[in-house]
Amino acid sequence: LEAAPVPVIVIDARGVIFGANPAAEKAFGSLARGTLLFLKFRSPEFRSAIGRALEKAGKTSFDLVERAPTEQWLRVDVAPLPKVDDRGQFFAVFLRDRSEQHRLDQMRSDFVANASHELRTPLASMTGFSETLKGPARNDAVARDKFLDIMQQQGERMARLIDDLLSLSRLEMRPVVSLDKRVDLRTVSDDVID
């Protein structure tokens, strides 16, 4: 248990803590032997999922959100341990913190929603003006020129947004490289301005 890099808690078939590794103690505080695991993790979802795992005495995995004291997303794996003697069945409870991954997934989801909104706006504008040019403004040269200028601006705006998205994608795919030399920021900013 001590060698495991993730928090591991060993419980008996009643949910009483038999032991915990240092990673578990560091992540969740005191996990005193002989206390109920349910006193440490109070959410009803945790209690029922662990209860089901103990009943069927097989491997079980589930995701859990602990809301207090701070929001924490956990991946919980419960596995029966081989019986060593007649003391009963013991289970290893592996707890992997997935909060950072959840935060990144949420940021990615928000980004996609915002990017699609930003792309829809100029697209809707271009579509609306093209419909107007086909109909009421078909023979109005002044309106036609004005609408075509707006459509061109919106098309350029969409092109910039798409270029930005592609740049972000390329940056995300590239490994982070740390600089090992000094950089003249004035030269860099002049290049960016140009």
Short mmCIF file of C-alpha atoms in Angstrom, two decimals:
data_model
loop_
_atom_site.label_atom_id
_atom_site.label_comp_id
_atom_site.label_asym_id
_atom_site.label_seq_id
_atom_site.Cartn_x
_atom_site.Cartn_y
_atom_site.Cartn_z
CA LEU A 1 0.00 0.00 0.00
CA GLU A 2 2.73 2.45 0.90
CA ALA A 3 4.29 2.10 -2.55
CA ALA A 4 1.04 3.00 -4.37
CA PRO A 5 1.19 6.53 -5.80
CA VAL A 6 -2.59 7.00 -5.50
CA PRO A 7 -4.59 7.07 -2.25
CA VAL A 8 -5.57 3.53 -1.18
CA ILE A 9 -7.72 2.65 1.81
CA VAL A 10 -8.25 -0.94 2.96
CA ILE A 11 -11.63 -1.70 4.52
CA ASP A 12 -13.39 -4.78 5.75
CA ALA A 13 -16.79 -6.04 4.60
CA ARG A 14 -18.57 -3.65 7.00
CA GLY A 15 -16.73 -0.57 5.69
CA VAL A 16 -14.40 -0.27 8.68
CA ILE A 17 -10.94 1.12 7.87
CA PHE A 18 -8.19 -1.46 8.29
CA GLY A 19 -5.39 0.72 6.92
CA ALA A 20 -4.48 3.53 4.53
CA ASN A 21 -1.36 4.48 2.64
CA PRO A 22 0.46 7.81 3.11
CA ALA A 23 -1.03 9.18 -0.13
CA ALA A 24 -4.54 8.64 1.30
CA GLU A 25 -3.63 10.27 4.61
CA LYS A 26 -2.13 13.24 2.75
CA ALA A 27 -5.14 13.65 0.47
CA PHE A 28 -7.96 13.04 2.96
CA GLY A 29 -6.49 13.64 6.40
CA SER A 30 -6.64 11.20 9.28
CA LEU A 31 -8.01 7.76 8.38
CA ALA A 32 -7.82 6.07 11.75
CA ARG A 33 -7.91 2.30 11.81
CA GLY A 34 -11.19 0.97 13.21
CA THR A 35 -13.35 3.93 12.08
CA LEU A 36 -16.05 3.72 9.45
CA LEU A 37 -15.04 4.91 6.00
CA PHE A 38 -18.52 6.45 5.63
CA LEU A 39 -17.67 8.96 8.37
CA LYS A 40 -14.92 10.37 6.15
CA PHE A 41 -16.89 10.39 2.89
CA ARG A 42 -20.43 11.35 3.81
CA SER A 43 -22.09 11.61 0.40
CA PRO A 44 -25.01 9.19 -0.08
CA GLU A 45 -23.68 8.26 -3.55
CA PHE A 46 -20.37 7.14 -2.04
CA ARG A 47 -22.08 5.16 0.67
CA SER A 48 -24.43 3.33 -1.71
CA ALA A 49 -21.72 2.62 -4.30
CA ILE A 50 -19.34 1.23 -1.68
CA GLY A 51 -22.23 -0.75 -0.20
CA ARG A 52 -22.97 -2.32 -3.60
CA ALA A 53 -19.27 -3.16 -4.08
CA LEU A 54 -19.08 -4.83 -0.68
CA GLU A 55 -22.28 -6.82 -1.30
CA LYS A 56 -21.19 -8.30 -4.59
CA ALA A 57 -17.54 -8.68 -3.46
CA GLY A 58 -16.28 -7.88 -6.95
CA LYS A 59 -14.43 -5.08 -8.67
CA THR A 60 -16.45 -1.89 -8.96
CA SER A 61 -15.66 1.55 -10.34
CA PHE A 62 -17.62 4.77 -10.08
CA ASP A 63 -17.18 8.54 -10.22
CA LEU A 64 -17.92 10.66 -7.20
CA VAL A 65 -18.20 14.38 -6.53
CA GLU A 66 -17.37 15.47 -3.00
CA ARG A 67 -18.79 18.98 -2.48
CA ALA A 68 -17.35 19.76 0.96
CA PRO A 69 -15.04 21.28 2.05
CA THR A 70 -14.24 21.99 -1.63
CA GLU A 71 -15.54 20.43 -4.81
CA GLN A 72 -13.50 17.36 -5.67
CA TRP A 73 -14.07 14.88 -8.51
CA LEU A 74 -12.90 11.38 -7.69
CA ARG A 75 -12.64 8.11 -9.60
CA VAL A 76 -13.20 5.33 -7.07
CA ASP A 77 -12.19 1.73 -7.75
CA VAL A 78 -13.04 -0.96 -5.22
CA ALA A 79 -11.43 -4.39 -5.46
CA PRO A 80 -11.56 -7.40 -3.14
CA LEU A 81 -8.20 -8.46 -1.76
CA PRO A 82 -7.15 -12.11 -1.62
CA LYS A 83 -8.17 -13.73 1.66
CA VAL A 84 -5.18 -14.40 3.89
CA ASP A 85 -6.83 -15.96 6.92
CA ASP A 86 -10.26 -16.41 8.47
CA ARG A 87 -10.68 -12.75 9.46
CA GLY A 88 -13.03 -12.13 6.53
CA GLN A 89 -12.92 -10.29 3.26
CA PHE A 90 -10.98 -7.04 2.85
CA PHE A 91 -11.27 -4.52 0.03
CA ALA A 92 -8.88 -1.98 -1.44
CA VAL A 93 -10.49 1.38 -2.22
CA PHE A 94 -8.43 3.35 -4.77
CA LEU A 95 -9.26 7.07 -4.96
CA ARG A 96 -7.95 9.04 -7.94
CA ASP A 97 -8.45 12.80 -7.90
CA ARG A 98 -9.85 13.82 -11.28
CA SER A 99 -10.66 17.41 -10.32
CA GLU A 100 -8.03 18.93 -12.61
CA GLN A 101 -9.13 16.75 -15.53
CA HIS A 102 -12.75 17.70 -14.89
CA ARG A 103 -11.77 21.39 -14.78
CA LEU A 104 -9.91 21.06 -18.10
CA ASP A 105 -12.85 19.22 -19.68
CA GLN A 106 -15.19 21.97 -18.50
CA MET A 107 -12.87 24.67 -19.87
CA ARG A 108 -12.68 22.84 -23.20
CA SER A 109 -16.45 22.52 -23.33
CA ASP A 110 -16.92 26.22 -22.51
CA PHE A 111 -14.33 27.15 -25.13
CA VAL A 112 -16.10 25.14 -27.84
CA ALA A 113 -19.44 26.73 -26.90
CA ASN A 114 -17.95 30.24 -27.01
CA ALA A 115 -16.07 29.60 -30.26
CA SER A 116 -19.16 28.23 -31.97
CA HIS A 117 -21.14 31.28 -30.81
CA GLU A 118 -18.42 33.60 -32.14
CA LEU A 119 -18.50 31.82 -35.51
CA ARG A 120 -22.30 31.79 -35.71
CA THR A 121 -22.59 35.57 -35.33
CA PRO A 122 -20.77 36.56 -38.55
CA LEU A 123 -22.28 33.57 -40.35
CA ALA A 124 -25.80 34.68 -39.41
CA SER A 125 -24.98 38.19 -40.57
CA MET A 126 -23.68 36.97 -43.92
CA THR A 127 -26.67 34.68 -44.41
CA GLY A 128 -29.13 37.46 -43.58
CA PHE A 129 -27.52 39.94 -45.95
CA SER A 130 -27.31 37.41 -48.78
CA GLU A 131 -31.05 36.69 -48.40
CA THR A 132 -31.76 40.42 -48.45
CA LEU A 133 -29.64 40.81 -51.59
CA LYS A 134 -31.64 38.06 -53.29
CA GLY A 135 -34.90 39.74 -52.38
CA PRO A 136 -35.74 43.36 -51.53
CA ALA A 137 -32.26 44.84 -52.13
CA ARG A 138 -31.67 43.04 -55.43
CA ASN A 139 -31.96 46.20 -57.52
CA ASP A 140 -30.78 48.73 -54.91
CA ALA A 141 -27.14 49.49 -55.81
CA VAL A 142 -26.42 51.52 -52.64
CA ALA A 143 -27.82 48.86 -50.31
CA ARG A 144 -26.11 46.11 -52.31
CA ASP A 145 -22.67 47.77 -51.99
CA LYS A 146 -23.22 48.41 -48.29
CA PHE A 147 -24.33 44.82 -47.64
CA LEU A 148 -21.47 43.36 -49.69
CA ASP A 149 -18.97 45.42 -47.65
CA ILE A 150 -20.51 44.15 -44.40
CA MET A 151 -20.47 40.58 -45.70
CA GLN A 152 -16.80 40.92 -46.61
CA GLN A 153 -15.98 42.27 -43.12
CA GLN A 154 -17.88 39.41 -41.50
CA GLY A 155 -16.13 36.87 -43.75
CA GLU A 156 -12.75 38.33 -42.73
CA ARG A 157 -13.84 38.16 -39.08
CA MET A 158 -14.71 34.47 -39.49
CA ALA A 159 -11.35 33.84 -41.19
CA ARG A 160 -9.53 35.48 -38.23
CA LEU A 161 -11.51 33.38 -35.75
CA ILE A 162 -10.71 30.18 -37.64
CA ASP A 163 -7.02 31.14 -37.85
CA ASP A 164 -7.03 31.76 -34.10
CA LEU A 165 -8.61 28.35 -33.47
CA LEU A 166 -6.05 26.65 -35.70
CA SER A 167 -3.22 28.49 -33.93
CA LEU A 168 -4.55 27.35 -30.55
CA SER A 169 -4.79 23.80 -31.83
CA ARG A 170 -1.19 23.88 -33.07
CA LEU A 171 0.01 25.33 -29.75
CA GLU A 172 -1.83 22.63 -27.82
CA MET A 173 -0.24 19.87 -29.92
CA ARG A 174 3.28 21.23 -29.53
CA PRO A 175 5.26 20.14 -26.48
CA VAL A 176 6.08 22.95 -24.06
CA VAL A 177 9.65 24.06 -24.63
CA SER A 178 11.44 26.07 -22.00
CA LEU A 179 13.71 28.82 -23.28
CA ASP A 180 17.36 28.50 -22.43
CA LYS A 181 18.43 31.93 -23.67
CA ARG A 182 17.52 35.56 -23.11
CA VAL A 183 14.95 37.14 -25.42
CA ASP A 184 14.67 40.79 -26.39
CA LEU A 185 11.00 41.56 -25.74
CA ARG A 186 11.15 44.75 -27.83
CA THR A 187 12.08 42.72 -30.93
CA VAL A 188 9.37 40.16 -30.20
CA SER A 189 6.68 42.84 -29.70
CA ASP A 190 7.79 44.65 -32.88
CA ASP A 191 7.43 41.37 -34.79
CA VAL A 192 3.96 40.82 -33.32
CA ILE A 193 2.88 44.39 -34.20
CA ASP A 194 4.17 43.95 -37.78
#
